[in-house]
mmCIF file with all atom_site columns, C-alpha atoms in Angstrom:
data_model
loop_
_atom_site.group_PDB
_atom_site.id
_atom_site.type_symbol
_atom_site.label_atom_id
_atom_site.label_alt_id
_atom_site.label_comp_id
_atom_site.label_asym_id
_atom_site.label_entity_id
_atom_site.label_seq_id
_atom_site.pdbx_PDB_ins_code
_atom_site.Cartn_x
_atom_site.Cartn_y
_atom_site.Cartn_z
_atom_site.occupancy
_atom_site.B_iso_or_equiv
_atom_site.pdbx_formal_charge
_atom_site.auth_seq_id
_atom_site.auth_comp_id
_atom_site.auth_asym_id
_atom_site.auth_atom_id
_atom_site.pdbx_PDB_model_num
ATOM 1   C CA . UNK L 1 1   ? 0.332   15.210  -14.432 1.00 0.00 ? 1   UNK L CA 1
ATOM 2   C CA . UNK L 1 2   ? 1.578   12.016  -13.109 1.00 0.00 ? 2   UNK L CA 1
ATOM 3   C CA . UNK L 1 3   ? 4.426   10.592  -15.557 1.00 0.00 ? 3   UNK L CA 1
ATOM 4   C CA . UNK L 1 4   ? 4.922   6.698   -15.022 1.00 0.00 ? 4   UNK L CA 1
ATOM 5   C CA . UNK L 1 5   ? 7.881   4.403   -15.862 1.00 0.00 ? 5   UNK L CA 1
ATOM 6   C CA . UNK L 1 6   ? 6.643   0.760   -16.528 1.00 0.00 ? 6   UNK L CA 1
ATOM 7   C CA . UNK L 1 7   ? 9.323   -2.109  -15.929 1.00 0.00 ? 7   UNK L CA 1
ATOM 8   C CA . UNK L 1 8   ? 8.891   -5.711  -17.255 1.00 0.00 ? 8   UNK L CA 1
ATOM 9   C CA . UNK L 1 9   ? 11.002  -8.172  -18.828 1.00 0.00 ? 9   UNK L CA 1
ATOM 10  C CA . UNK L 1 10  ? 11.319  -8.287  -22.216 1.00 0.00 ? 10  UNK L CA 1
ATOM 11  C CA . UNK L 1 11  ? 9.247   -10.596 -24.695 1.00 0.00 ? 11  UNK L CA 1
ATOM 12  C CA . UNK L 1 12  ? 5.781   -9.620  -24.229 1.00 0.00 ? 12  UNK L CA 1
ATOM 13  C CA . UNK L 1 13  ? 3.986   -8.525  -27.355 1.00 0.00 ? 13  UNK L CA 1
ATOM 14  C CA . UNK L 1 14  ? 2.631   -5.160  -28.707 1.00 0.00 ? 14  UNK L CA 1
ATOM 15  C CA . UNK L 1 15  ? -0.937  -6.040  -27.359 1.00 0.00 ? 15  UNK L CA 1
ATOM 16  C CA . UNK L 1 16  ? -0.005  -7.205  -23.688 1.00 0.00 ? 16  UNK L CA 1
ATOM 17  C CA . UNK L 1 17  ? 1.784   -3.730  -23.727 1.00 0.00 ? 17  UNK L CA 1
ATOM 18  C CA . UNK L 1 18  ? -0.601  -1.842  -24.845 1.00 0.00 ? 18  UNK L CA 1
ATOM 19  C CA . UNK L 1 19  ? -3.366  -3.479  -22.111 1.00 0.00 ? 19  UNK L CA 1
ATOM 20  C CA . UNK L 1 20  ? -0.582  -2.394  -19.389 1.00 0.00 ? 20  UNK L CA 1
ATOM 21  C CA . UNK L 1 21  ? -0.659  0.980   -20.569 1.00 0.00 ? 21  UNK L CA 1
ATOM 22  C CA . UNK L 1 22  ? -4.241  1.145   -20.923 1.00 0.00 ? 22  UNK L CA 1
ATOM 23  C CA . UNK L 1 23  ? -4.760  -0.421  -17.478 1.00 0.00 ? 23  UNK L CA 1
ATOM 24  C CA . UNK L 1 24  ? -2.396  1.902   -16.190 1.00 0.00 ? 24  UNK L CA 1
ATOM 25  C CA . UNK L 1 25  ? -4.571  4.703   -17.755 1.00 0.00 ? 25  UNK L CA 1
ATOM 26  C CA . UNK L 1 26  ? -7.644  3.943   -16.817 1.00 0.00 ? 26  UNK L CA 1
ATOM 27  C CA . UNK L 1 27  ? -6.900  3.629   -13.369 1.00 0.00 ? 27  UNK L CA 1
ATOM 28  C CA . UNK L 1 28  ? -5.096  6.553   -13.187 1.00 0.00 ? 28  UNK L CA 1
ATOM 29  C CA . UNK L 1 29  ? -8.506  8.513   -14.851 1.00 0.00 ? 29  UNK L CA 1
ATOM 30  C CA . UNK L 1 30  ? -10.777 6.569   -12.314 1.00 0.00 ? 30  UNK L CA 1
ATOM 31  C CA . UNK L 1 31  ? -9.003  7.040   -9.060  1.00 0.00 ? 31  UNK L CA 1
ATOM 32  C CA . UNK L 1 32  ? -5.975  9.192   -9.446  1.00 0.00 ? 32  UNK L CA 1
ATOM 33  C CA . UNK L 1 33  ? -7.504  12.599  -10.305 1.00 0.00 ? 33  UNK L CA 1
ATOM 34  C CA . UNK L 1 34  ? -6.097  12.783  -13.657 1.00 0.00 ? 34  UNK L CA 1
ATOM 35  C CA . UNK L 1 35  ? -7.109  13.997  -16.527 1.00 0.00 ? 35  UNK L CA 1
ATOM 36  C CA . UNK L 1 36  ? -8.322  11.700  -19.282 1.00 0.00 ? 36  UNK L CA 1
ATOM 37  C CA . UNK L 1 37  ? -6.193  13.472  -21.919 1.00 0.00 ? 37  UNK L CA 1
ATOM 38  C CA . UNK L 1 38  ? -2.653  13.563  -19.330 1.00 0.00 ? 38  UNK L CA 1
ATOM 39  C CA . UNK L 1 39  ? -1.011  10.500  -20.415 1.00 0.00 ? 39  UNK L CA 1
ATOM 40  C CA . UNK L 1 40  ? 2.804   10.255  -20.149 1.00 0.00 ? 40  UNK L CA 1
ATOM 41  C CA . UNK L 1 41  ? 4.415   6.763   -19.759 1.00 0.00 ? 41  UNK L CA 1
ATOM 42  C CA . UNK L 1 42  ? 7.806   5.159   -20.808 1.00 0.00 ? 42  UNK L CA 1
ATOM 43  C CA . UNK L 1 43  ? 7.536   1.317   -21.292 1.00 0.00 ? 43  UNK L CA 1
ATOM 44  C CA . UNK L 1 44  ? 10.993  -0.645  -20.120 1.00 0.00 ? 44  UNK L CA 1
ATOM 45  C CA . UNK L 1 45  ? 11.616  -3.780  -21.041 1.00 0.00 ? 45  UNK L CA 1
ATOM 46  C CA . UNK L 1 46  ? 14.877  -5.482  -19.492 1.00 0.00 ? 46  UNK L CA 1
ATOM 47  C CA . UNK L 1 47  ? 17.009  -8.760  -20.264 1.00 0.00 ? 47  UNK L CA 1
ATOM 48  C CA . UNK L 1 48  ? 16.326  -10.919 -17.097 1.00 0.00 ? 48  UNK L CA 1
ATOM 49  C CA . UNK L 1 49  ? 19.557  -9.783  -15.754 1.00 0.00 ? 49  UNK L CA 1
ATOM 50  C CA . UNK L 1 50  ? 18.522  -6.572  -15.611 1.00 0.00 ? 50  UNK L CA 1
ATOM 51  C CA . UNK L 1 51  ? 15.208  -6.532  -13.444 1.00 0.00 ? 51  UNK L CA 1
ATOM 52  C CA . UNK L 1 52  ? 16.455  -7.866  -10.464 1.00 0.00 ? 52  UNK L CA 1
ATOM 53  C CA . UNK L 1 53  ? 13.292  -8.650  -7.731  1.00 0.00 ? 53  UNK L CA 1
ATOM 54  C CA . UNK L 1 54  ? 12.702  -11.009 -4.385  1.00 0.00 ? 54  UNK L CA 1
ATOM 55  C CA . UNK L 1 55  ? 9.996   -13.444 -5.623  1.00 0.00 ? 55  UNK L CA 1
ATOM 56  C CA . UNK L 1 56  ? 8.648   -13.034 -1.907  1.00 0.00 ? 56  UNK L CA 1
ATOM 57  C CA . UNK L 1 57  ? 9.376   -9.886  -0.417  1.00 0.00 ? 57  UNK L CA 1
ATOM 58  C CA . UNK L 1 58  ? 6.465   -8.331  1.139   1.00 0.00 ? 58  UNK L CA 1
ATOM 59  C CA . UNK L 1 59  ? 4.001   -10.535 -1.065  1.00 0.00 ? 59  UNK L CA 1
ATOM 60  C CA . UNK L 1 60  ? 4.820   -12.753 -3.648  1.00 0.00 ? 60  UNK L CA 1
ATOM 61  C CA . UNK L 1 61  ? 5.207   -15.013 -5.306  1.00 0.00 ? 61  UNK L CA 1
ATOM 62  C CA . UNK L 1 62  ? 6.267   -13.484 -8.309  1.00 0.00 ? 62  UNK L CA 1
ATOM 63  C CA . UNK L 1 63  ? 6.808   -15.100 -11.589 1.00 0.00 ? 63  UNK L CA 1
ATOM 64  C CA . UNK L 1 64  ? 8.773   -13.470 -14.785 1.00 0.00 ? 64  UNK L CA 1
ATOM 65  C CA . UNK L 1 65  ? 5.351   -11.272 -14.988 1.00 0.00 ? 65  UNK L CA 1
ATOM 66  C CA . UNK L 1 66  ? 6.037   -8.985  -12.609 1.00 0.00 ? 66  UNK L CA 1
ATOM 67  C CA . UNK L 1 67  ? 6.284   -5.330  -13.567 1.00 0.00 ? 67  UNK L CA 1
ATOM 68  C CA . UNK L 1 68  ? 6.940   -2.374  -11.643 1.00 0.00 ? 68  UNK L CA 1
ATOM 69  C CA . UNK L 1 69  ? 5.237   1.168   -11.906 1.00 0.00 ? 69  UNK L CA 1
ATOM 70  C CA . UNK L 1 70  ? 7.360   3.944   -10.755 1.00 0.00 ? 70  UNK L CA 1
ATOM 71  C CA . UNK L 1 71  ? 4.767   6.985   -11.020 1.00 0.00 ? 71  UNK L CA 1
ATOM 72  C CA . UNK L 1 72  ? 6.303   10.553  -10.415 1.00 0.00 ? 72  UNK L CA 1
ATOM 73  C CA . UNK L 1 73  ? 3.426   13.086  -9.196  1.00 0.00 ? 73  UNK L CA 1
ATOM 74  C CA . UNK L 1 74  ? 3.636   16.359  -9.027  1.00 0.00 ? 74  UNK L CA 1
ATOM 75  C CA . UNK L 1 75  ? 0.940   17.115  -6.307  1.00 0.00 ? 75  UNK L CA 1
ATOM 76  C CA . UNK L 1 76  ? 0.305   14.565  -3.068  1.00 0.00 ? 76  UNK L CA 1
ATOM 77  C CA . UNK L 1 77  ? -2.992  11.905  -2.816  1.00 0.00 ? 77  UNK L CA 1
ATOM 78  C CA . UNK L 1 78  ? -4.375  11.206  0.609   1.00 0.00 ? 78  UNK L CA 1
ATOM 79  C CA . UNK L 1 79  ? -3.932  7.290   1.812   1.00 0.00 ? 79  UNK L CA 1
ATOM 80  C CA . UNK L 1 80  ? -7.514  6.474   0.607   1.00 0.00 ? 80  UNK L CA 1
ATOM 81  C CA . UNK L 1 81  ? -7.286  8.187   -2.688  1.00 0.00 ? 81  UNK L CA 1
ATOM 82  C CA . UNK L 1 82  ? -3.681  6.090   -3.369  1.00 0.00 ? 82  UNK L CA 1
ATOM 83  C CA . UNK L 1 83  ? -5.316  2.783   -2.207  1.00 0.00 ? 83  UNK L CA 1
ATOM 84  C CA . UNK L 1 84  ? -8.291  3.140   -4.417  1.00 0.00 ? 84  UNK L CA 1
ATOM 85  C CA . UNK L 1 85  ? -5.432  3.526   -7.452  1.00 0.00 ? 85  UNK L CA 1
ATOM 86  C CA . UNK L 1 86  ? -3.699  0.642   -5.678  1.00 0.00 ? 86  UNK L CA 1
ATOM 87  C CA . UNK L 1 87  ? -6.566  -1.911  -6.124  1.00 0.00 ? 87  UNK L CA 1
ATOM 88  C CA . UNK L 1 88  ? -8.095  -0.486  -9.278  1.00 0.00 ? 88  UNK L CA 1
ATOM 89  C CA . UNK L 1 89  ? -4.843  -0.996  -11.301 1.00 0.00 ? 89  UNK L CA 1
ATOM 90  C CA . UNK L 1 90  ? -4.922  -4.497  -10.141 1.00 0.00 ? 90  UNK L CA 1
ATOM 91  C CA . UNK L 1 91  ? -8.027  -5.265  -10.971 1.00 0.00 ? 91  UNK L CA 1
ATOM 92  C CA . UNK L 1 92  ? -7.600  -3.938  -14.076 1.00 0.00 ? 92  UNK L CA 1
ATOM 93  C CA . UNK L 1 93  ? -4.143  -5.591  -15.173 1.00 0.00 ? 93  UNK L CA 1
ATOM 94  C CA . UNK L 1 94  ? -5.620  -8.835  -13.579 1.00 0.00 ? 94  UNK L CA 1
ATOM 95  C CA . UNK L 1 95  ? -8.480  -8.517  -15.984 1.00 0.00 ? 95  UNK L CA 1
ATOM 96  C CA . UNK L 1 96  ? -6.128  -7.822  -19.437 1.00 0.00 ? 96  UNK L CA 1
ATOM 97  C CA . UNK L 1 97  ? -3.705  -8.487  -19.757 1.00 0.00 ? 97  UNK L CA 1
ATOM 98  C CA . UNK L 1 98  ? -3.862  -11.005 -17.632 1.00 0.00 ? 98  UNK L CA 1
ATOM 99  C CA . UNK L 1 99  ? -0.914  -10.493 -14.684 1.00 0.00 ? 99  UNK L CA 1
ATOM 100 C CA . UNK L 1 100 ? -1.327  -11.680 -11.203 1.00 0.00 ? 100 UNK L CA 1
ATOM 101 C CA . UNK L 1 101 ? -1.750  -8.752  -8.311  1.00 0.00 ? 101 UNK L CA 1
ATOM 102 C CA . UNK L 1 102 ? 1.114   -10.715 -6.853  1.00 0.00 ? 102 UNK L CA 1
ATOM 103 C CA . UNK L 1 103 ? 3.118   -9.260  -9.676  1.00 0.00 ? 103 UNK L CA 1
ATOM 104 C CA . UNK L 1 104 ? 2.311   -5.058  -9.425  1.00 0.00 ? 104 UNK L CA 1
ATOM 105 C CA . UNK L 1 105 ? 4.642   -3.228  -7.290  1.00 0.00 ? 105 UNK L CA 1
ATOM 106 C CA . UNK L 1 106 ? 3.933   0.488   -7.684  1.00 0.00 ? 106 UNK L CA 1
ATOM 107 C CA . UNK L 1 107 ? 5.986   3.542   -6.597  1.00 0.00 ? 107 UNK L CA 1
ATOM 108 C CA . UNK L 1 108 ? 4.970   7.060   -6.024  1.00 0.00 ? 108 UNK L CA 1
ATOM 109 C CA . UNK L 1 109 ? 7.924   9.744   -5.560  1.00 0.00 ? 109 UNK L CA 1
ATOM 110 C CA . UNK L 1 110 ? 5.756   13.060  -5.325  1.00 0.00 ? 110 UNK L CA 1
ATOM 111 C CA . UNK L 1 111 ? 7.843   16.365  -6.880  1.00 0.00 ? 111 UNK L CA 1
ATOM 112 C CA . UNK L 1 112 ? 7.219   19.968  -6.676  1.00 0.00 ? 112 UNK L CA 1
ATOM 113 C CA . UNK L 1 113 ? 5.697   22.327  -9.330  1.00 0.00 ? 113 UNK L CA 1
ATOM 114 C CA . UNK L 1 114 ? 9.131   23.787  -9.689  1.00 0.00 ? 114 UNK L CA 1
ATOM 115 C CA . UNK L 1 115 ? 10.396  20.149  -11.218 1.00 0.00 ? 115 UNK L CA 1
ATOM 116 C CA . UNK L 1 116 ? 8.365   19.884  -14.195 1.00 0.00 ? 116 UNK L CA 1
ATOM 117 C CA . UNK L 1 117 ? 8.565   21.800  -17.267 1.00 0.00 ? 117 UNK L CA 1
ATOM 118 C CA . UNK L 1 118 ? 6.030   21.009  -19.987 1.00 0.00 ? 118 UNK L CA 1
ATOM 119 C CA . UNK L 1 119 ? 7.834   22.666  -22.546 1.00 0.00 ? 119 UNK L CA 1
ATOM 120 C CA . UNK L 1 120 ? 9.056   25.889  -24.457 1.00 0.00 ? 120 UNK L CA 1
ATOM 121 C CA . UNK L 1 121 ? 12.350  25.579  -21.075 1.00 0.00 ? 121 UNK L CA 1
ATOM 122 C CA . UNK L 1 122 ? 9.765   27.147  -18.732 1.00 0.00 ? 122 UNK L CA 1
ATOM 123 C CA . UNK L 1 123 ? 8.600   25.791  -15.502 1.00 0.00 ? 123 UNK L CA 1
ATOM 124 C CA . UNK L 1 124 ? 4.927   24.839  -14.676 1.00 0.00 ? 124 UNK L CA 1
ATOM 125 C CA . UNK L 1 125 ? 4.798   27.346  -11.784 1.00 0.00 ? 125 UNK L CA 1
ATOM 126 C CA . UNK L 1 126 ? 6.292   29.911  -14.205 1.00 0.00 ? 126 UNK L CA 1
ATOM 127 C CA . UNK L 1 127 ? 3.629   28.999  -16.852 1.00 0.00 ? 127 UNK L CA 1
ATOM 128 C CA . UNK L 1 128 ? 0.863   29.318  -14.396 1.00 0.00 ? 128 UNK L CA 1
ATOM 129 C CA . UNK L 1 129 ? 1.435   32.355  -13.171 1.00 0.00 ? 129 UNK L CA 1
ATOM 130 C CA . UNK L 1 130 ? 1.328   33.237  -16.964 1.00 0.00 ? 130 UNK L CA 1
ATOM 131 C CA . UNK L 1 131 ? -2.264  32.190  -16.690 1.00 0.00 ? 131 UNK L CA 1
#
């Protein structure tokens, strides 16, 4: 169960948020191994002071549109698997609504079973062995 914090700046409406989520989604479902029902995302949106970014570092350029994905995984992808999620949530963010690849910058910090706890203040290895 990837969980995924989405960065932009502030101003963009209800709609063009609801595309990134459901880009983000989608590609997760189509490339990702997950679940179609495992959705967990927090949407930040940040004054321009506050989403500080190099309009050309390692790509570029990118405008006020850029957003950043910062996906927390709790079991690893192989290289192909990752770059398959890589393009796919381009293409679809490209497609609606509407942002440049030049603009995605995503993050994957992998964590251990041990980390997450679903709910009920027990552990996902603990509720598994429940099983």
């Amino acid at each position: 169960m990837p969980f995924t914090r989405i960065s932009l700046l502030k101003g963009k409406s209800p709609d063009y948020l609801r595309a990134v989520s459901d880009a983000l989604h989608t590609a997760l479902v189509d490339t990702f191994e997950v679940p179609d029902a495992d959705r967990f995302q927090a949407i930040h949106q940040h004054e321009k002071t506050e989403l500080i970014f190099d309009a050309h570092y390692m790509g570029g350029p990118r405008s006020d549109d850029f957003i950043l994905f910062h996906i927390t995984a709790g079991k690893e992808r192989n290289e192909q698997t990752k770059n398959n999620f890589y393009h796919r949530l381009a293409e679809l963010l490209a497609r609606d609504p509407g942002i440049a690849p030049e603009n995605v910058m995503v993050i994957i910090q992998l964590t251990s079973v041990t980390d997450w706890s679903f709910s009920g203040g027990q552990s996902f290895s603990t509720m598994m062995h429940r099983c």
